[in-house]
JSON list of C-alpha atoms in Angstrom, two decimals:
[
{"chain": "E", "resi": 6, "resn": "MET", "atom": "CA", "xyz": [137.60, 135.24, 95.00]},
{"chain": "E", "resi": 7, "resn": "SER", "atom": "CA", "xyz": [136.14, 131.77, 94.59]},
{"chain": "E", "resi": 8, "resn": "LEU", "atom": "CA", "xyz": [134.82, 129.86, 97.57]},
{"chain": "E", "resi": 9, "resn": "PHE", "atom": "CA", "xyz": [133.96, 126.20, 97.48]},
{"chain": "E", "resi": 10, "resn": "LYS", "atom": "CA", "xyz": [131.96, 124.57, 100.26]},
{"chain": "E", "resi": 11, "resn": "PHE", "atom": "CA", "xyz": [131.91, 120.79, 100.99]},
{"chain": "E", "resi": 12, "resn": "HIS", "atom": "CA", "xyz": [130.00, 118.79, 103.52]},
{"chain": "E", "resi": 13, "resn": "HIS", "atom": "CA", "xyz": [130.44, 115.31, 104.89]},
{"chain": "E", "resi": 14, "resn": "GLN", "atom": "CA", "xyz": [128.75, 113.13, 107.54]},
{"chain": "E", "resi": 15, "resn": "ALA", "atom": "CA", "xyz": [130.86, 110.89, 109.66]},
{"chain": "E", "resi": 16, "resn": "MET", "atom": "CA", "xyz": [131.48, 110.01, 113.31]},
{"chain": "E", "resi": 17, "resn": "ALA", "atom": "CA", "xyz": [127.85, 111.07, 114.15]},
{"chain": "E", "resi": 18, "resn": "THR", "atom": "CA", "xyz": [128.63, 114.65, 113.23]},
{"chain": "E", "resi": 19, "resn": "SER", "atom": "CA", "xyz": [128.83, 117.09, 110.26]},
{"chain": "E", "resi": 20, "resn": "PHE", "atom": "CA", "xyz": [132.03, 118.31, 108.76]},
{"chain": "E", "resi": 21, "resn": "ASP", "atom": "CA", "xyz": [132.05, 121.44, 106.62]},
{"chain": "E", "resi": 22, "resn": "LEU", "atom": "CA", "xyz": [135.12, 122.43, 104.63]},
{"chain": "E", "resi": 23, "resn": "HIS", "atom": "CA", "xyz": [135.34, 125.83, 102.97]},
{"chain": "E", "resi": 24, "resn": "LEU", "atom": "CA", "xyz": [138.21, 126.43, 100.53]},
{"chain": "E", "resi": 25, "resn": "ALA", "atom": "CA", "xyz": [138.97, 129.71, 98.80]},
{"chain": "E", "resi": 26, "resn": "ASP", "atom": "CA", "xyz": [141.10, 131.18, 96.13]},
{"chain": "E", "resi": 27, "resn": "CYS", "atom": "CA", "xyz": [142.02, 127.92, 94.41]},
{"chain": "E", "resi": 28, "resn": "PRO", "atom": "CA", "xyz": [140.84, 126.22, 91.27]},
{"chain": "E", "resi": 29, "resn": "GLU", "atom": "CA", "xyz": [137.72, 124.06, 91.70]},
{"chain": "E", "resi": 30, "resn": "ASP", "atom": "CA", "xyz": [139.44, 120.78, 90.74]},
{"chain": "E", "resi": 31, "resn": "ILE", "atom": "CA", "xyz": [142.08, 121.37, 93.41]},
{"chain": "E", "resi": 32, "resn": "ALA", "atom": "CA", "xyz": [139.43, 122.25, 96.04]},
{"chain": "E", "resi": 33, "resn": "THR", "atom": "CA", "xyz": [137.43, 119.08, 95.11]},
{"chain": "E", "resi": 34, "resn": "SER", "atom": "CA", "xyz": [140.49, 116.93, 95.33]},
{"chain": "E", "resi": 35, "resn": "ALA", "atom": "CA", "xyz": [141.47, 118.44, 98.68]},
{"chain": "E", "resi": 36, "resn": "ALA", "atom": "CA", "xyz": [137.99, 117.88, 100.07]},
{"chain": "E", "resi": 37, "resn": "GLU", "atom": "CA", "xyz": [137.89, 114.31, 98.93]},
{"chain": "E", "resi": 38, "resn": "ALA", "atom": "CA", "xyz": [141.33, 113.57, 100.52]},
{"chain": "E", "resi": 39, "resn": "VAL", "atom": "CA", "xyz": [140.25, 115.20, 103.86]},
{"chain": "E", "resi": 40, "resn": "PHE", "atom": "CA", "xyz": [136.99, 113.32, 104.06]},
{"chain": "E", "resi": 41, "resn": "LYS", "atom": "CA", "xyz": [138.63, 110.07, 103.03]},
{"chain": "E", "resi": 42, "resn": "ASP", "atom": "CA", "xyz": [141.04, 110.49, 106.04]},
{"chain": "E", "resi": 43, "resn": "ILE", "atom": "CA", "xyz": [138.10, 111.23, 108.29]},
{"chain": "E", "resi": 44, "resn": "ASP", "atom": "CA", "xyz": [136.29, 108.06, 107.09]},
{"chain": "E", "resi": 45, "resn": "GLU", "atom": "CA", "xyz": [139.49, 105.93, 107.69]},
{"chain": "E", "resi": 46, "resn": "LEU", "atom": "CA", "xyz": [139.86, 107.35, 111.20]},
{"chain": "E", "resi": 47, "resn": "GLU", "atom": "CA", "xyz": [136.21, 106.57, 111.87]},
{"chain": "E", "resi": 48, "resn": "ALA", "atom": "CA", "xyz": [136.71, 102.91, 110.67]},
{"chain": "E", "resi": 49, "resn": "GLU", "atom": "CA", "xyz": [139.65, 102.58, 113.04]},
{"chain": "E", "resi": 50, "resn": "ILE", "atom": "CA", "xyz": [138.33, 104.10, 116.23]},
{"chain": "E", "resi": 51, "resn": "SER", "atom": "CA", "xyz": [134.55, 104.18, 115.98]},
{"chain": "E", "resi": 52, "resn": "ARG", "atom": "CA", "xyz": [132.67, 102.19, 118.75]},
{"chain": "E", "resi": 53, "resn": "TYR", "atom": "CA", "xyz": [129.97, 101.63, 116.15]},
{"chain": "E", "resi": 54, "resn": "GLN", "atom": "CA", "xyz": [132.14, 99.83, 113.57]},
{"chain": "E", "resi": 55, "resn": "PRO", "atom": "CA", "xyz": [132.31, 96.05, 114.17]},
{"chain": "E", "resi": 56, "resn": "GLY", "atom": "CA", "xyz": [135.95, 95.83, 113.12]},
{"chain": "E", "resi": 57, "resn": "SER", "atom": "CA", "xyz": [137.33, 98.88, 114.95]},
{"chain": "E", "resi": 58, "resn": "ASP", "atom": "CA", "xyz": [139.96, 98.87, 117.58]},
{"chain": "E", "resi": 59, "resn": "LEU", "atom": "CA", "xyz": [137.60, 100.37, 120.19]},
{"chain": "E", "resi": 60, "resn": "THR", "atom": "CA", "xyz": [135.02, 97.60, 119.45]},
{"chain": "E", "resi": 61, "resn": "ALA", "atom": "CA", "xyz": [137.84, 95.02, 120.03]},
{"chain": "E", "resi": 62, "resn": "ILE", "atom": "CA", "xyz": [138.94, 96.71, 123.29]},
{"chain": "E", "resi": 63, "resn": "LYS", "atom": "CA", "xyz": [135.32, 96.92, 124.48]},
{"chain": "E", "resi": 64, "resn": "ALA", "atom": "CA", "xyz": [135.03, 93.15, 124.03]},
{"chain": "E", "resi": 65, "resn": "LEU", "atom": "CA", "xyz": [137.90, 92.27, 126.27]},
{"chain": "E", "resi": 66, "resn": "THR", "atom": "CA", "xyz": [137.39, 90.76, 129.61]},
{"chain": "E", "resi": 67, "resn": "ALA", "atom": "CA", "xyz": [139.29, 91.40, 132.81]},
{"chain": "E", "resi": 68, "resn": "GLY", "atom": "CA", "xyz": [142.93, 90.37, 132.42]},
{"chain": "E", "resi": 69, "resn": "GLN", "atom": "CA", "xyz": [142.96, 90.36, 128.60]},
{"chain": "E", "resi": 70, "resn": "SER", "atom": "CA", "xyz": [144.95, 92.58, 126.53]},
{"chain": "E", "resi": 71, "resn": "LEU", "atom": "CA", "xyz": [145.13, 93.68, 122.97]}
]
């Protein structure tokens, strides 16, 4: 049985992905897709990203909406 391990840093934490019983190219493509989704999510909701939705919400004053 083949086991492929992938590691990624995002959202101030570590993500580990272990994929078994598949060809290496498939495992690598899957890991890249998963980590790309995580990075996109971080860009949208991170309070540390200047263009994120949370940063925009945090900048609102009383009575403003987004």
